[in-house]
Tab-separated table of N, CA and C in Angstrom:
chain	number	residue	atom	x	y	z
K	197	MET	N	7.971	3.446	19.693
K	197	MET	CA	6.865	4.331	19.897
K	197	MET	C	5.699	3.898	18.992
K	198	SER	N	4.512	3.889	19.519
K	198	SER	CA	3.316	3.566	18.743
K	198	SER	C	2.697	4.847	18.201
K	199	VAL	N	2.193	4.768	16.976
K	199	VAL	CA	1.530	5.915	16.373
K	199	VAL	C	0.212	5.474	15.758
K	200	ASN	N	-0.667	6.405	15.668
K	200	ASN	CA	-1.952	6.238	15.017
K	200	ASN	C	-1.790	6.820	13.615
K	201	LEU	N	-2.007	6.030	12.574
K	201	LEU	CA	-1.772	6.535	11.230
K	201	LEU	C	-2.711	5.930	10.208
K	202	GLU	N	-2.713	6.572	9.060
K	202	GLU	CA	-3.349	6.050	7.855
K	202	GLU	C	-2.248	6.005	6.801
K	203	PHE	N	-2.331	5.066	5.868
K	203	PHE	CA	-1.313	5.018	4.816
K	203	PHE	C	-1.932	4.700	3.470
K	204	VAL	N	-1.164	5.032	2.440
K	204	VAL	CA	-1.497	4.657	1.078
K	204	VAL	C	-0.216	4.136	0.435
K	205	ALA	N	-0.253	2.900	-0.014
K	205	ALA	CA	0.849	2.311	-0.787
K	205	ALA	C	0.383	2.312	-2.244
K	206	LYS	N	1.156	2.959	-3.112
K	206	LYS	CA	0.754	3.083	-4.520
K	206	LYS	C	1.765	2.409	-5.435
K	207	VAL	N	1.238	1.809	-6.491
K	207	VAL	CA	2.042	1.286	-7.586
K	207	VAL	C	1.524	1.982	-8.834
K	208	GLY	N	2.403	2.716	-9.512
K	208	GLY	CA	1.968	3.528	-10.634
K	208	GLY	C	2.189	2.929	-12.007
K	209	LYS	N	3.074	1.925	-12.116
K	209	LYS	CA	3.363	1.356	-13.441
K	209	LYS	C	3.551	-0.152	-13.338
K	210	TRP	N	3.073	-0.834	-14.366
K	210	TRP	CA	3.281	-2.272	-14.500
K	210	TRP	C	2.998	-2.640	-15.944
K	211	PRO	N	3.671	-3.662	-16.452
K	211	PRO	CA	3.360	-4.130	-17.805
K	211	PRO	C	1.947	-4.734	-17.798
K	212	PRO	N	1.175	-4.479	-18.838
K	212	PRO	CA	-0.202	-4.999	-18.856
K	212	PRO	C	-0.282	-6.504	-18.615
K	213	GLU	N	0.682	-7.236	-19.127
K	213	GLU	CA	0.650	-8.689	-18.962
K	213	GLU	C	1.007	-9.134	-17.535
K	214	ARG	N	1.493	-8.214	-16.694
K	214	ARG	CA	1.875	-8.543	-15.313
K	214	ARG	C	0.891	-7.966	-14.284
K	215	LYS	N	-0.231	-7.437	-14.752
K	215	LYS	CA	-1.196	-6.791	-13.853
K	215	LYS	C	-1.601	-7.705	-12.697
K	216	ASP	N	-1.975	-8.930	-12.983
K	216	ASP	CA	-2.431	-9.845	-11.935
K	216	ASP	C	-1.321	-10.154	-10.935
K	217	GLU	N	-0.090	-10.326	-11.434
K	217	GLU	CA	1.034	-10.624	-10.552
K	217	GLU	C	1.368	-9.445	-9.645
K	218	VAL	N	1.320	-8.235	-10.194
K	218	VAL	CA	1.625	-7.047	-9.389
K	218	VAL	C	0.541	-6.827	-8.342
K	219	LEU	N	-0.718	-6.993	-8.714
K	219	LEU	CA	-1.803	-6.855	-7.747
K	219	LEU	C	-1.683	-7.920	-6.656
K	220	ALA	N	-1.336	-9.128	-7.023
K	220	ALA	CA	-1.140	-10.197	-6.033
K	220	ALA	C	0.021	-9.867	-5.095
K	221	ALA	N	1.081	-9.248	-5.630
K	221	ALA	CA	2.225	-8.862	-4.797
K	221	ALA	C	1.825	-7.773	-3.806
K	222	LEU	N	1.011	-6.825	-4.230
K	222	LEU	CA	0.546	-5.772	-3.330
K	222	LEU	C	-0.323	-6.372	-2.224
K	223	LYS	N	-1.183	-7.305	-2.577
K	223	LYS	CA	-2.009	-7.983	-1.568
K	223	LYS	C	-1.147	-8.805	-0.617
K	224	ALA	N	-0.137	-9.491	-1.150
K	224	ALA	CA	0.751	-10.288	-0.307
K	224	ALA	C	1.505	-9.401	0.682
K	225	TRP	N	1.949	-8.233	0.221
K	225	TRP	CA	2.631	-7.307	1.127
K	225	TRP	C	1.701	-6.898	2.266
K	226	ALA	N	0.479	-6.506	1.930
K	226	ALA	CA	-0.457	-6.017	2.944
K	226	ALA	C	-0.923	-7.109	3.901
K	227	PHE	N	-1.293	-8.272	3.368
K	227	PHE	CA	-1.958	-9.278	4.182
K	227	PHE	C	-1.047	-10.390	4.696
K	228	GLU	N	0.038	-10.681	3.989
K	228	GLU	CA	0.968	-11.708	4.452
K	228	GLU	C	2.143	-11.081	5.193
K	229	ASP	N	2.850	-10.176	4.518
K	229	ASP	CA	4.040	-9.580	5.122
K	229	ASP	C	3.695	-8.716	6.333
K	230	GLU	N	2.745	-7.812	6.161
K	230	GLU	CA	2.406	-6.860	7.224
K	230	GLU	C	1.249	-7.330	8.105
K	231	GLN	N	0.554	-8.367	7.671
K	231	GLN	CA	-0.524	-9.006	8.431
K	231	GLN	C	-1.648	-8.039	8.825
K	232	PHE	N	-1.988	-7.126	7.904
K	232	PHE	CA	-3.124	-6.260	8.138
K	232	PHE	C	-4.403	-7.051	7.914
K	233	ASP	N	-5.441	-6.664	8.591
K	233	ASP	CA	-6.745	-7.286	8.451
K	233	ASP	C	-7.418	-6.708	7.200
K	234	PRO	N	-8.072	-7.526	6.394
K	234	PRO	CA	-8.759	-7.014	5.204
K	234	PRO	C	-9.848	-5.981	5.514
K	235	ARG	N	-10.287	-5.916	6.754
K	235	ARG	CA	-11.241	-4.864	7.135
K	235	ARG	C	-10.534	-3.538	7.386
K	236	GLU	N	-9.212	-3.567	7.589
K	236	GLU	CA	-8.430	-2.357	7.853
K	236	GLU	C	-7.775	-1.780	6.602
K	237	VAL	N	-7.479	-2.654	5.641
K	237	VAL	CA	-6.744	-2.236	4.442
K	237	VAL	C	-7.447	-2.773	3.204
K	238	ILE	N	-7.648	-1.908	2.232
K	238	ILE	CA	-8.252	-2.284	0.955
K	238	ILE	C	-7.160	-2.250	-0.107
K	239	VAL	N	-7.132	-3.259	-0.964
K	239	VAL	CA	-6.188	-3.320	-2.079
K	239	VAL	C	-7.007	-3.352	-3.361
K	240	ASP	N	-6.721	-2.401	-4.271
K	240	ASP	CA	-7.563	-2.297	-5.457
K	240	ASP	C	-6.823	-1.574	-6.577
K	241	ILE	N	-7.385	-1.642	-7.773
K	241	ILE	CA	-6.926	-0.848	-8.910
K	241	ILE	C	-7.900	0.315	-9.038
K	242	LEU	N	-7.364	1.515	-9.055
K	242	LEU	CA	-8.187	2.722	-9.075
K	242	LEU	C	-7.876	3.565	-10.303
K	243	GLY	N	-8.794	4.445	-10.644
K	243	GLY	CA	-8.572	5.390	-11.735
K	243	GLY	C	-9.067	4.856	-13.067
K	244	GLY	N	-8.788	5.663	-14.095
K	244	GLY	CA	-9.166	5.293	-15.451
K	244	GLY	C	-10.423	5.967	-15.953
K	245	GLY	N	-11.115	6.675	-15.083
K	245	GLY	CA	-12.340	7.365	-15.495
K	245	GLY	C	-12.073	8.823	-15.815
K	246	PRO	N	-13.077	9.523	-16.295
K	246	PRO	CA	-12.890	10.919	-16.681
K	246	PRO	C	-12.501	11.833	-15.513
K	247	LYS	N	-13.009	11.577	-14.328
K	247	LYS	CA	-12.682	12.418	-13.177
K	247	LYS	C	-11.410	11.968	-12.469
K	248	ASN	N	-10.933	10.785	-12.765
K	248	ASN	CA	-9.755	10.220	-12.108
K	248	ASN	C	-8.990	9.388	-13.148
K	249	PRO	N	-8.324	10.030	-14.105
K	249	PRO	CA	-7.778	9.311	-15.253
K	249	PRO	C	-6.520	8.467	-14.978
K	250	ILE	N	-5.802	8.743	-13.924
K	250	ILE	CA	-4.543	8.028	-13.681
K	250	ILE	C	-4.835	6.678	-13.045
K	251	VAL	N	-4.498	5.615	-13.749
K	251	VAL	CA	-4.713	4.259	-13.253
K	251	VAL	C	-3.538	3.885	-12.360
K	252	ARG	N	-3.859	3.359	-11.177
K	252	ARG	CA	-2.829	2.926	-10.251
K	252	ARG	C	-3.403	1.841	-9.342
K	253	MET	N	-2.500	1.111	-8.733
K	253	MET	CA	-2.888	0.150	-7.709
K	253	MET	C	-2.613	0.792	-6.365
K	254	GLU	N	-3.498	0.545	-5.411
K	254	GLU	CA	-3.313	1.100	-4.077
K	254	GLU	C	-3.698	0.079	-3.020
K	255	ALA	N	-2.959	0.135	-1.922
K	255	ALA	CA	-3.348	-0.508	-0.667
K	255	ALA	C	-3.502	0.647	0.303
K	256	TYR	N	-4.687	0.813	0.869
K	256	TYR	CA	-4.921	1.966	1.733
K	256	TYR	C	-5.782	1.576	2.929
K	257	THR	N	-5.570	2.293	4.021
K	257	THR	CA	-6.305	2.022	5.244
K	257	THR	C	-7.726	2.561	5.145
K	258	THR	N	-8.641	1.882	5.825
K	258	THR	CA	-10.033	2.322	5.871
K	258	THR	C	-10.254	3.331	6.992
K	259	GLY	N	-9.284	3.491	7.844
K	259	GLY	CA	-9.322	4.420	8.968
K	259	GLY	C	-7.989	4.353	9.674
K	260	PRO	N	-7.801	5.122	10.720
K	260	PRO	CA	-6.531	5.100	11.447
K	260	PRO	C	-6.262	3.725	12.069
K	261	ILE	N	-5.003	3.316	12.027
K	261	ILE	CA	-4.565	2.077	12.668
K	261	ILE	C	-3.363	2.405	13.554
K	262	ILE	N	-3.121	1.573	14.546
K	262	ILE	CA	-1.994	1.783	15.455
K	262	ILE	C	-0.831	0.910	14.989
K	263	ILE	N	0.328	1.549	14.848
K	263	ILE	CA	1.556	0.840	14.468
K	263	ILE	C	2.559	0.995	15.607
K	264	SER	N	3.027	-0.111	16.123
K	264	SER	CA	4.064	-0.082	17.158
K	264	SER	C	5.428	-0.017	16.495
K	265	GLY	N	6.330	0.736	17.090
K	265	GLY	CA	7.688	0.841	16.548
K	265	GLY	C	7.715	1.459	15.174
K	266	PHE	N	6.985	2.551	14.993
K	266	PHE	CA	6.836	3.159	13.669
K	266	PHE	C	8.168	3.443	12.989
K	267	GLY	N	9.159	3.942	13.716
K	267	GLY	CA	10.438	4.307	13.106
K	267	GLY	C	11.080	3.164	12.341
K	268	SER	N	11.158	2.012	12.950
K	268	SER	CA	11.762	0.866	12.261
K	268	SER	C	10.767	0.207	11.311
K	269	TRP	N	9.476	0.203	11.681
K	269	TRP	CA	8.478	-0.423	10.829
K	269	TRP	C	8.374	0.275	9.479
K	270	SER	N	8.347	1.604	9.463
K	270	SER	CA	8.130	2.319	8.207
K	270	SER	C	9.208	2.006	7.181
K	271	ALA	N	10.464	1.962	7.623
K	271	ALA	CA	11.563	1.655	6.697
K	271	ALA	C	11.479	0.219	6.184
K	272	SER	N	11.230	-0.722	7.076
K	272	SER	CA	11.181	-2.127	6.641
K	272	SER	C	9.931	-2.395	5.798
K	273	ALA	N	8.806	-1.742	6.122
K	273	ALA	CA	7.586	-1.931	5.331
K	273	ALA	C	7.780	-1.407	3.918
K	274	GLU	N	8.402	-0.238	3.789
K	274	GLU	CA	8.619	0.324	2.457
K	274	GLU	C	9.601	-0.527	1.653
K	275	GLU	N	10.635	-1.003	2.297
K	275	GLU	CA	11.605	-1.859	1.607
K	275	GLU	C	10.935	-3.147	1.127
K	276	GLY	N	10.124	-3.761	1.999
K	276	GLY	CA	9.417	-4.982	1.620
K	276	GLY	C	8.432	-4.751	0.489
K	277	LEU	N	7.742	-3.622	0.526
K	277	LEU	CA	6.803	-3.266	-0.535
K	277	LEU	C	7.533	-3.125	-1.863
K	278	ARG	N	8.610	-2.374	-1.871
K	278	ARG	CA	9.368	-2.166	-3.114
K	278	ARG	C	9.919	-3.490	-3.658
K	279	ARG	N	10.401	-4.333	-2.782
K	279	ARG	CA	10.954	-5.624	-3.193
K	279	ARG	C	9.865	-6.507	-3.821
K	280	ARG	N	8.711	-6.604	-3.162
K	280	ARG	CA	7.607	-7.428	-3.678
K	280	ARG	C	7.145	-6.943	-5.048
K	281	ILE	N	6.953	-5.629	-5.173
K	281	ILE	CA	6.439	-5.069	-6.424
K	281	ILE	C	7.459	-5.220	-7.551
K	282	ALA	N	8.722	-4.965	-7.264
K	282	ALA	CA	9.766	-5.112	-8.288
K	282	ALA	C	9.852	-6.555	-8.774
K	283	ALA	N	9.767	-7.506	-7.859
K	283	ALA	CA	9.831	-8.923	-8.239
K	283	ALA	C	8.663	-9.326	-9.130
K	284	ALA	N	7.523	-8.648	-8.968
K	284	ALA	CA	6.339	-8.953	-9.777
K	284	ALA	C	6.325	-8.197	-11.099
K	285	GLY	N	7.233	-7.222	-11.256
K	285	GLY	CA	7.313	-6.476	-12.509
K	285	GLY	C	6.756	-5.061	-12.453
K	286	GLY	N	6.359	-4.602	-11.267
K	286	GLY	CA	5.823	-3.251	-11.137
K	286	GLY	C	6.900	-2.243	-10.766
K	287	GLU	N	6.553	-0.962	-10.894
K	287	GLU	CA	7.479	0.109	-10.525
K	287	GLU	C	6.679	1.356	-10.164
K	288	ASP	N	7.380	2.447	-9.883
K	288	ASP	CA	6.775	3.707	-9.447
K	288	ASP	C	5.984	3.465	-8.162
K	289	VAL	N	6.693	3.019	-7.128
K	289	VAL	CA	6.107	2.621	-5.850
K	289	VAL	C	6.294	3.736	-4.824
K	290	SER	N	5.253	3.989	-4.050
K	290	SER	CA	5.373	4.943	-2.947
K	290	SER	C	4.550	4.463	-1.760
K	291	LEU	N	4.969	4.893	-0.586
K	291	LEU	CA	4.243	4.597	0.647
K	291	LEU	C	4.167	5.907	1.418
K	292	SER	N	2.969	6.438	1.565
K	292	SER	CA	2.809	7.723	2.259
K	292	SER	C	1.919	7.544	3.482
K	293	PHE	N	2.163	8.408	4.461
K	293	PHE	CA	1.480	8.315	5.751
K	293	PHE	C	0.750	9.600	6.071
K	294	ASN	N	-0.339	9.454	6.793
K	294	ASN	CA	-1.075	10.577	7.351
K	294	ASN	C	-1.245	10.283	8.836
K	295	PHE	N	-1.009	11.277	9.668
K	295	PHE	CA	-1.106	11.110	11.115
K	295	PHE	C	-2.285	11.937	11.623
K	296	PRO	N	-3.465	11.341	11.720
K	296	PRO	CA	-4.671	12.109	12.053
K	296	PRO	C	-4.628	12.782	13.430
K	297	ASP	N	-3.860	12.259	14.361
K	297	ASP	CA	-3.774	12.867	15.689
K	297	ASP	C	-3.032	14.197	15.659
K	298	GLU	N	-2.267	14.434	14.605
K	298	GLU	CA	-1.467	15.652	14.505
K	298	GLU	C	-2.175	16.743	13.698
K	299	GLU	N	-3.347	16.467	13.204
K	299	GLU	CA	-4.063	17.455	12.379
K	299	GLU	C	-4.839	18.418	13.238
């Protein structure tokens, strides 16, 4: 089944000396493993300011995207994300979805 969704993949912890490797792993997951277009998904380090103090890495959609076979894709995408981030030294990983058609 195909679904229209938005997602946020978050990495909440990493050793300071592994920041570049963890960010590269998040980008590799989004652009190599999942083959998202850089116009559809942004990968960045966010937070650290007074209004948003929690620093985290995120890969997030710029708008709704269509995913075919969501049931199997979601499990394999999350597993691949966790594996990539763990290998790079990061932890506190989550992948959350929003389904705009259901709102």
